[in-house]
Tab-separated table of N, CA and C in Angstrom:
chain	number	residue	atom	x	y	z
A	1	UNK	N	43.093	156.249	-80.631
A	1	UNK	CA	43.246	155.373	-79.491
A	1	UNK	C	41.919	155.131	-78.810
A	2	UNK	N	41.904	154.162	-77.928
A	2	UNK	CA	40.656	153.789	-77.272
A	2	UNK	C	40.220	154.794	-76.216
A	3	UNK	N	41.156	155.528	-75.595
A	3	UNK	CA	40.793	156.445	-74.529
A	3	UNK	C	40.575	157.880	-74.979
A	4	UNK	N	40.535	158.147	-76.286
A	4	UNK	CA	40.423	159.512	-76.797
A	4	UNK	C	38.962	159.934	-76.828
A	5	UNK	N	38.672	161.128	-76.251
A	5	UNK	CA	37.295	161.606	-76.277
A	5	UNK	C	36.931	162.111	-77.676
A	6	UNK	N	35.645	162.304	-77.925
A	6	UNK	CA	35.161	162.656	-79.258
A	6	UNK	C	35.706	163.997	-79.738
A	7	UNK	N	35.815	164.986	-78.857
A	7	UNK	CA	36.337	166.303	-79.242
A	7	UNK	C	37.789	166.190	-79.711
A	8	UNK	N	38.606	165.473	-78.959
A	8	UNK	CA	40.005	165.283	-79.346
A	8	UNK	C	40.092	164.503	-80.645
A	9	UNK	N	39.266	163.515	-80.803
A	9	UNK	CA	39.238	162.718	-82.035
A	9	UNK	C	38.937	163.615	-83.242
A	10	UNK	N	37.976	164.532	-83.107
A	10	UNK	CA	37.624	165.446	-84.203
A	10	UNK	C	38.790	166.370	-84.536
A	11	UNK	N	39.457	166.893	-83.516
A	11	UNK	CA	40.597	167.788	-83.736
A	11	UNK	C	41.702	167.057	-84.498
A	12	UNK	N	42.032	165.870	-84.042
A	12	UNK	CA	43.111	165.102	-84.680
A	12	UNK	C	42.722	164.719	-86.105
A	13	UNK	N	41.479	164.299	-86.309
A	13	UNK	CA	41.024	163.913	-87.642
A	13	UNK	C	41.082	165.099	-88.589
A	14	UNK	N	40.637	166.265	-88.138
A	14	UNK	CA	40.687	167.466	-88.967
A	14	UNK	C	42.119	167.805	-89.340
A	15	UNK	N	43.023	167.732	-88.366
A	15	UNK	CA	44.420	168.049	-88.613
A	15	UNK	C	45.034	167.084	-89.621
A	16	UNK	N	44.779	165.812	-89.457
A	16	UNK	CA	45.324	164.816	-90.381
A	16	UNK	C	44.742	165.019	-91.774
A	17	UNK	N	43.435	165.319	-91.861
A	17	UNK	CA	42.818	165.550	-93.163
A	17	UNK	C	43.430	166.751	-93.862
A	18	UNK	N	43.731	167.825	-93.107
A	18	UNK	CA	44.263	169.034	-93.713
A	18	UNK	C	45.734	168.891	-94.086
A	19	UNK	N	46.524	168.181	-93.294
A	19	UNK	CA	47.940	168.005	-93.607
A	19	UNK	C	48.124	166.741	-94.427
A	20	UNK	N	47.648	165.629	-93.874
A	20	UNK	CA	47.669	164.353	-94.562
A	20	UNK	C	48.947	164.081	-95.317
A	21	UNK	N	48.805	163.440	-96.430
A	21	UNK	CA	49.951	163.166	-97.292
A	21	UNK	C	49.822	163.968	-98.578
A	22	UNK	N	49.111	165.087	-98.514
A	22	UNK	CA	48.885	165.914	-99.693
A	22	UNK	C	50.051	166.861	-99.917
A	23	UNK	N	51.162	166.308	-100.292
A	23	UNK	CA	52.330	167.117	-100.555
A	23	UNK	C	52.251	167.603	-101.994
A	24	UNK	N	52.394	168.905	-102.166
A	24	UNK	CA	52.322	169.502	-103.499
A	24	UNK	C	53.699	169.444	-104.149
A	25	UNK	N	53.999	168.307	-104.753
A	25	UNK	CA	55.273	168.169	-105.442
A	25	UNK	C	55.286	169.076	-106.668
A	26	UNK	N	56.458	169.612	-107.007
A	26	UNK	CA	56.546	170.455	-108.204
A	26	UNK	C	56.151	169.672	-109.459
A	27	UNK	N	55.648	170.387	-110.453
A	27	UNK	CA	55.240	169.759	-111.704
A	27	UNK	C	56.438	169.386	-112.578
A	28	UNK	N	57.569	170.023	-112.342
A	28	UNK	CA	58.775	169.728	-113.120
A	28	UNK	C	59.612	168.687	-112.380
A	29	UNK	N	60.358	167.870	-113.115
A	29	UNK	CA	61.198	166.852	-112.464
A	29	UNK	C	62.232	167.481	-111.532
A	30	UNK	N	62.513	166.778	-110.441
A	30	UNK	CA	63.512	167.232	-109.473
A	30	UNK	C	64.813	166.475	-109.699
A	31	UNK	N	65.907	167.146	-109.390
A	31	UNK	CA	67.195	166.459	-109.388
A	31	UNK	C	67.739	166.503	-107.961
A	32	UNK	N	68.672	165.627	-107.659
A	32	UNK	CA	69.244	165.564	-106.316
A	32	UNK	C	69.742	166.955	-105.922
A	33	UNK	N	69.349	167.374	-104.714
A	33	UNK	CA	69.717	168.695	-104.200
A	33	UNK	C	68.630	169.739	-104.370
A	34	UNK	N	67.649	169.492	-105.235
A	34	UNK	CA	66.552	170.446	-105.426
A	34	UNK	C	65.671	170.484	-104.182
A	35	UNK	N	65.114	171.672	-103.912
A	35	UNK	CA	64.224	171.890	-102.772
A	35	UNK	C	62.901	172.468	-103.253
A	36	UNK	N	61.857	172.216	-102.482
A	36	UNK	CA	60.589	172.907	-102.665
A	36	UNK	C	59.941	173.066	-101.301
A	37	UNK	N	59.080	174.063	-101.194
A	37	UNK	CA	58.459	174.427	-99.920
A	37	UNK	C	56.952	174.248	-100.002
A	38	UNK	N	56.393	173.733	-98.913
A	38	UNK	CA	54.942	173.622	-98.810
A	38	UNK	C	54.500	174.313	-97.527
A	39	UNK	N	53.522	175.197	-97.656
A	39	UNK	CA	52.952	175.889	-96.500
A	39	UNK	C	51.510	175.436	-96.347
A	40	UNK	N	51.181	174.924	-95.150
A	40	UNK	CA	49.834	174.418	-94.892
A	40	UNK	C	49.241	175.174	-93.705
A	41	UNK	N	48.236	176.025	-93.971
A	41	UNK	CA	47.515	176.640	-92.856
A	41	UNK	C	46.445	175.676	-92.357
A	42	UNK	N	46.326	175.563	-91.053
A	42	UNK	CA	45.321	174.687	-90.454
A	42	UNK	C	44.375	175.522	-89.615
A	43	UNK	N	43.115	175.191	-89.662
A	43	UNK	CA	42.115	175.837	-88.831
A	43	UNK	C	41.284	174.730	-88.203
A	44	UNK	N	41.389	174.592	-86.874
A	44	UNK	CA	40.754	173.482	-86.185
A	44	UNK	C	39.758	174.019	-85.164
A	45	UNK	N	38.471	173.705	-85.336
A	45	UNK	CA	37.484	174.163	-84.349
A	45	UNK	C	37.665	173.422	-83.029
A	46	UNK	N	37.521	174.172	-81.935
A	46	UNK	CA	37.607	173.579	-80.599
A	46	UNK	C	36.355	173.936	-79.817
A	47	UNK	N	36.176	173.246	-78.734
A	47	UNK	CA	34.979	173.410	-77.906
A	47	UNK	C	34.778	174.871	-77.519
A	48	UNK	N	33.517	175.315	-77.506
A	48	UNK	CA	33.197	176.677	-77.102
A	48	UNK	C	33.219	177.666	-78.247
A	49	UNK	N	33.315	177.183	-79.481
A	49	UNK	CA	33.277	178.071	-80.636
A	49	UNK	C	34.615	178.699	-80.986
A	50	UNK	N	35.671	178.357	-80.272
A	50	UNK	CA	36.987	178.910	-80.580
A	50	UNK	C	37.593	178.169	-81.767
A	51	UNK	N	38.713	178.689	-82.222
A	51	UNK	CA	39.397	178.090	-83.361
A	51	UNK	C	40.897	178.113	-83.106
A	52	UNK	N	41.530	176.979	-83.320
A	52	UNK	CA	42.977	176.899	-83.199
A	52	UNK	C	43.546	177.083	-84.600
A	53	UNK	N	44.413	178.084	-84.751
A	53	UNK	CA	45.017	178.354	-86.050
A	53	UNK	C	46.480	177.944	-85.995
A	54	UNK	N	46.862	177.199	-87.001
A	54	UNK	CA	48.202	176.660	-87.050
A	54	UNK	C	48.745	176.841	-88.455
A	55	UNK	N	50.060	177.010	-88.561
A	55	UNK	CA	50.698	177.059	-89.868
A	55	UNK	C	51.901	176.137	-89.823
A	56	UNK	N	51.993	175.257	-90.806
A	56	UNK	CA	53.106	174.327	-90.910
A	56	UNK	C	53.807	174.590	-92.237
A	57	UNK	N	55.087	174.932	-92.164
A	57	UNK	CA	55.891	175.170	-93.362
A	57	UNK	C	56.965	174.091	-93.397
A	58	UNK	N	57.012	173.365	-94.523
A	58	UNK	CA	57.986	172.291	-94.676
A	58	UNK	C	58.800	172.519	-95.941
A	59	UNK	N	60.112	172.468	-95.794
A	59	UNK	CA	61.014	172.534	-96.937
A	59	UNK	C	61.535	171.120	-97.174
A	60	UNK	N	61.276	170.603	-98.373
A	60	UNK	CA	61.720	169.266	-98.752
A	60	UNK	C	62.933	169.390	-99.675
A	61	UNK	N	63.927	168.548	-99.436
A	61	UNK	CA	65.126	168.525	-100.284
A	61	UNK	C	65.353	167.094	-100.756
A	62	UNK	N	65.419	166.914	-102.079
A	62	UNK	CA	65.628	165.580	-102.636
A	62	UNK	C	67.056	165.134	-102.338
A	63	UNK	N	67.155	164.051	-101.576
A	63	UNK	CA	68.440	163.504	-101.140
A	63	UNK	C	68.969	162.479	-102.146
A	64	UNK	N	68.075	161.594	-102.614
A	64	UNK	CA	68.463	160.572	-103.586
A	64	UNK	C	67.194	159.919	-104.122
A	65	UNK	N	67.367	159.066	-105.124
A	65	UNK	CA	66.235	158.307	-105.653
A	65	UNK	C	66.758	157.051	-106.338
A	66	UNK	N	65.834	156.091	-106.495
A	66	UNK	CA	66.136	154.880	-107.246
A	66	UNK	C	64.929	154.588	-108.145
A	67	UNK	N	64.840	153.384	-108.690
A	67	UNK	CA	63.738	153.056	-109.590
A	67	UNK	C	62.371	153.086	-108.917
A	68	UNK	N	62.333	152.926	-107.603
A	68	UNK	CA	61.066	152.816	-106.888
A	68	UNK	C	60.739	154.031	-106.022
A	69	UNK	N	61.739	154.601	-105.346
A	69	UNK	CA	61.489	155.622	-104.332
A	69	UNK	C	62.329	156.874	-104.530
A	70	UNK	N	61.787	157.984	-104.038
A	70	UNK	CA	62.538	159.236	-103.908
A	70	UNK	C	62.669	159.507	-102.416
A	71	UNK	N	63.868	159.877	-101.979
A	71	UNK	CA	64.164	160.077	-100.562
A	71	UNK	C	64.443	161.560	-100.312
A	72	UNK	N	63.695	162.126	-99.370
A	72	UNK	CA	63.789	163.548	-99.077
A	72	UNK	C	64.194	163.777	-97.625
A	73	UNK	N	64.930	164.849	-97.382
A	73	UNK	CA	65.104	165.409	-96.049
A	73	UNK	C	64.090	166.535	-95.934
A	74	UNK	N	63.630	166.815	-94.721
A	74	UNK	CA	62.667	167.895	-94.537
A	74	UNK	C	63.040	168.742	-93.325
A	75	UNK	N	62.722	170.026	-93.433
A	75	UNK	CA	62.875	170.969	-92.328
A	75	UNK	C	61.495	171.590	-92.111
A	76	UNK	N	61.004	171.514	-90.884
A	76	UNK	CA	59.630	171.901	-90.564
A	76	UNK	C	59.641	173.051	-89.560
A	77	UNK	N	58.802	174.066	-89.800
A	77	UNK	CA	58.549	175.110	-88.804
A	77	UNK	C	57.040	175.202	-88.609
A	78	UNK	N	56.642	175.446	-87.345
A	78	UNK	CA	55.219	175.472	-87.011
A	78	UNK	C	54.916	176.641	-86.083
A	79	UNK	N	53.722	177.205	-86.248
A	79	UNK	CA	53.203	178.185	-85.295
A	79	UNK	C	51.761	177.813	-84.974
A	80	UNK	N	51.320	178.203	-83.785
A	80	UNK	CA	49.963	177.900	-83.335
A	80	UNK	C	49.470	179.078	-82.496
A	81	UNK	N	48.231	179.486	-82.729
A	81	UNK	CA	47.595	180.540	-81.941
A	81	UNK	C	46.151	180.169	-81.680
A	82	UNK	N	45.710	180.425	-80.441
A	82	UNK	CA	44.316	180.187	-80.100
A	82	UNK	C	43.929	181.117	-78.961
A	83	UNK	N	42.779	181.754	-79.112
A	83	UNK	CA	42.216	182.585	-78.055
A	83	UNK	C	40.861	182.016	-77.689
A	84	UNK	N	40.659	181.799	-76.399
A	84	UNK	CA	39.375	181.333	-75.895
A	84	UNK	C	38.866	182.363	-74.893
A	85	UNK	N	37.673	182.154	-74.408
A	85	UNK	CA	37.037	183.124	-73.511
A	85	UNK	C	37.911	183.485	-72.317
A	86	UNK	N	38.619	182.525	-71.747
A	86	UNK	CA	39.370	182.787	-70.515
A	86	UNK	C	40.881	182.697	-70.684
A	87	UNK	N	41.368	182.745	-71.929
A	87	UNK	CA	42.809	182.661	-72.058
A	87	UNK	C	43.295	182.575	-73.487
A	88	UNK	N	44.612	182.395	-73.592
A	88	UNK	CA	45.252	182.282	-74.898
A	88	UNK	C	46.261	181.141	-74.879
A	89	UNK	N	46.579	180.676	-76.068
A	89	UNK	CA	47.614	179.673	-76.207
A	89	UNK	C	48.374	179.987	-77.487
A	90	UNK	N	49.692	179.956	-77.395
A	90	UNK	CA	50.522	180.163	-78.571
A	90	UNK	C	51.689	179.196	-78.521
A	91	UNK	N	52.147	178.807	-79.684
A	91	UNK	CA	53.273	177.877	-79.728
A	91	UNK	C	54.062	178.112	-81.003
A	92	UNK	N	55.334	177.770	-80.922
A	92	UNK	CA	56.171	177.768	-82.113
A	92	UNK	C	57.225	176.691	-81.953
A	93	UNK	N	57.701	176.240	-83.070
A	93	UNK	CA	58.709	175.201	-83.007
A	93	UNK	C	59.066	174.702	-84.377
A	94	UNK	N	59.801	173.634	-84.372
A	94	UNK	CA	60.214	173.066	-85.639
A	94	UNK	C	61.102	171.863	-85.429
A	95	UNK	N	61.525	171.327	-86.524
A	95	UNK	CA	62.377	170.160	-86.466
A	95	UNK	C	62.755	169.715	-87.850
A	96	UNK	N	63.132	168.459	-87.942
A	96	UNK	CA	63.524	167.927	-89.238
A	96	UNK	C	63.066	166.489	-89.356
A	97	UNK	N	63.214	165.977	-90.541
A	97	UNK	CA	62.775	164.615	-90.762
A	97	UNK	C	63.194	164.094	-92.115
A	98	UNK	N	62.606	162.967	-92.463
A	98	UNK	CA	62.830	162.343	-93.755
A	98	UNK	C	61.490	161.902	-94.325
A	99	UNK	N	61.458	161.720	-95.624
A	99	UNK	CA	60.235	161.303	-96.289
A	99	UNK	C	60.621	160.377	-97.435
A	100	UNK	N	59.839	159.326	-97.636
A	100	UNK	CA	60.042	158.402	-98.749
A	100	UNK	C	58.792	158.470	-99.625
A	101	UNK	N	59.002	158.746	-100.902
A	101	UNK	CA	57.902	158.839	-101.853
A	101	UNK	C	58.028	157.710	-102.859
A	102	UNK	N	56.992	156.892	-102.964
A	102	UNK	CA	56.959	155.791	-103.922
A	102	UNK	C	56.600	156.382	-105.289
A	103	UNK	N	57.588	156.470	-106.185
A	103	UNK	CA	57.373	157.135	-107.466
A	103	UNK	C	56.502	156.314	-108.412
A	104	UNK	N	56.496	155.005	-108.282
A	104	UNK	CA	55.668	154.169	-109.159
A	104	UNK	C	54.200	154.205	-108.741
A	105	UNK	N	53.944	154.133	-107.437
A	105	UNK	CA	52.565	154.120	-106.943
A	105	UNK	C	52.053	155.511	-106.612
A	106	UNK	N	52.939	156.505	-106.627
A	106	UNK	CA	52.597	157.924	-106.443
A	106	UNK	C	51.949	158.217	-105.095
A	107	UNK	N	52.650	157.821	-104.017
A	107	UNK	CA	52.184	158.170	-102.682
A	107	UNK	C	53.359	158.150	-101.712
A	108	UNK	N	53.159	158.819	-100.586
A	108	UNK	CA	54.182	158.839	-99.545
A	108	UNK	C	54.123	157.506	-98.809
A	109	UNK	N	55.221	156.766	-98.837
A	109	UNK	CA	55.225	155.444	-98.219
A	109	UNK	C	55.864	155.424	-96.837
A	110	UNK	N	56.499	156.524	-96.452
A	110	UNK	CA	57.081	156.576	-95.119
A	110	UNK	C	57.594	157.954	-94.783
A	111	UNK	N	57.606	158.240	-93.505
A	111	UNK	CA	58.177	159.506	-93.040
A	111	UNK	C	58.595	159.369	-91.587
A	112	UNK	N	59.506	160.225	-91.216
A	112	UNK	CA	59.979	160.285	-89.836
A	112	UNK	C	60.249	161.744	-89.522
A	113	UNK	N	59.728	162.233	-88.393
A	113	UNK	CA	59.973	163.621	-87.997
A	113	UNK	C	60.228	163.708	-86.499
A	114	UNK	N	61.000	164.702	-86.136
A	114	UNK	CA	61.205	165.051	-84.735
A	114	UNK	C	61.011	166.555	-84.644
A	115	UNK	N	60.041	166.969	-83.822
A	115	UNK	CA	59.680	168.376	-83.715
A	115	UNK	C	59.745	168.814	-82.258
A	116	UNK	N	60.435	169.914	-82.016
A	116	UNK	CA	60.492	170.543	-80.696
A	116	UNK	C	59.576	171.756	-80.715
A	117	UNK	N	58.735	171.883	-79.674
A	117	UNK	CA	57.790	173.000	-79.575
A	117	UNK	C	57.931	173.680	-78.226
A	118	UNK	N	57.699	174.993	-78.236
A	118	UNK	CA	57.605	175.785	-77.012
A	118	UNK	C	56.220	176.422	-77.027
A	119	UNK	N	55.447	176.165	-75.967
A	119	UNK	CA	54.077	176.646	-75.900
A	119	UNK	C	53.893	177.538	-74.676
A	120	UNK	N	53.120	178.609	-74.864
A	120	UNK	CA	52.762	179.494	-73.762
A	120	UNK	C	51.246	179.487	-73.632
A	121	UNK	N	50.778	179.184	-72.419
A	121	UNK	CA	49.342	179.116	-72.147
A	121	UNK	C	49.028	180.089	-71.023
A	122	UNK	N	48.021	180.941	-71.258
A	122	UNK	CA	47.530	181.851	-70.221
A	122	UNK	C	46.050	181.560	-70.046
A	123	UNK	N	45.690	181.160	-68.819
A	123	UNK	CA	44.303	180.849	-68.502
A	123	UNK	C	43.990	181.483	-67.161
A	124	UNK	N	43.303	182.627	-67.196
A	124	UNK	CA	43.022	183.346	-65.951
A	124	UNK	C	44.321	183.784	-65.304
A	125	UNK	N	44.515	183.401	-64.038
A	125	UNK	CA	45.728	183.777	-63.304
A	125	UNK	C	46.888	182.811	-63.553
A	126	UNK	N	46.648	181.784	-64.323
A	126	UNK	CA	47.664	180.758	-64.533
A	126	UNK	C	48.420	180.996	-65.846
A	127	UNK	N	49.745	181.019	-65.752
A	127	UNK	CA	50.615	181.089	-66.926
A	127	UNK	C	51.471	179.837	-66.951
A	128	UNK	N	51.531	179.198	-68.115
A	128	UNK	CA	52.363	177.996	-68.246
A	128	UNK	C	53.271	178.131	-69.457
A	129	UNK	N	54.495	177.682	-69.292
A	129	UNK	CA	55.432	177.530	-70.389
A	129	UNK	C	55.691	176.037	-70.533
A	130	UNK	N	55.445	175.516	-71.714
A	130	UNK	CA	55.549	174.076	-71.947
A	130	UNK	C	56.530	173.828	-73.083
A	131	UNK	N	57.421	172.880	-72.872
A	131	UNK	CA	58.331	172.444	-73.930
A	131	UNK	C	58.008	170.995	-74.243
A	132	UNK	N	57.964	170.686	-75.536
A	132	UNK	CA	57.678	169.302	-75.915
A	132	UNK	C	58.538	168.885	-77.097
A	133	UNK	N	58.766	167.604	-77.169
A	133	UNK	CA	59.432	166.990	-78.314
A	133	UNK	C	58.550	165.850	-78.788
A	134	UNK	N	58.265	165.852	-80.083
A	134	UNK	CA	57.417	164.824	-80.662
A	134	UNK	C	58.185	164.084	-81.750
A	135	UNK	N	58.212	162.768	-81.636
A	135	UNK	CA	58.835	161.916	-82.651
A	135	UNK	C	57.716	161.158	-83.354
A	136	UNK	N	57.713	161.204	-84.675
A	136	UNK	CA	56.693	160.517	-85.459
A	136	UNK	C	57.373	159.671	-86.529
A	137	UNK	N	57.027	158.403	-86.580
A	137	UNK	CA	57.536	157.490	-87.601
A	137	UNK	C	56.341	156.805	-88.254
A	138	UNK	N	56.199	156.983	-89.563
A	138	UNK	CA	55.044	156.455	-90.281
A	138	UNK	C	55.526	155.594	-91.439
A	139	UNK	N	54.922	154.416	-91.554
A	139	UNK	CA	55.191	153.541	-92.698
A	139	UNK	C	53.834	153.164	-93.281
A	140	UNK	N	53.656	153.402	-94.579
A	140	UNK	CA	52.394	153.149	-95.244
A	140	UNK	C	52.591	152.021	-96.243
A	141	UNK	N	51.664	151.080	-96.221
A	141	UNK	CA	51.705	149.979	-97.170
A	141	UNK	C	50.528	150.135	-98.133
A	142	UNK	N	50.829	150.148	-99.390
A	142	UNK	CA	49.822	150.272	-100.421
A	142	UNK	C	49.376	148.868	-100.827
A	143	UNK	N	48.081	148.581	-100.649
A	143	UNK	CA	47.565	147.237	-100.981
A	143	UNK	C	47.001	147.176	-102.374
């Protein structure tokens, strides 16, 4: 976005690069009802030399397919930990979603997720409990 500072831009770019659309599909063919799991550890540098560590575990289940696309349901769990000089931050959460994989062009052409998170932040004398819900809908066009 236009109002994002450079530090936030770097964090988001790193996260997208590490998670991206690099889904490790199994090497063997899937049939409807088959599941596979992908675990993605993320390490994102933040200002002051600290590091935000995150783990995203996604279980994909093949719902259906046709000549062009494979349709998956997904269940996502996430954890986040970060310690800085004056405090800590931790979060956990999860949700579910869907994913469309273009089998002919071999890329993820769409996804939708809804994730609920609970975060605890301690900074000096301040303690915060934060609840969030994030909805993400992505459609990719291959040119």
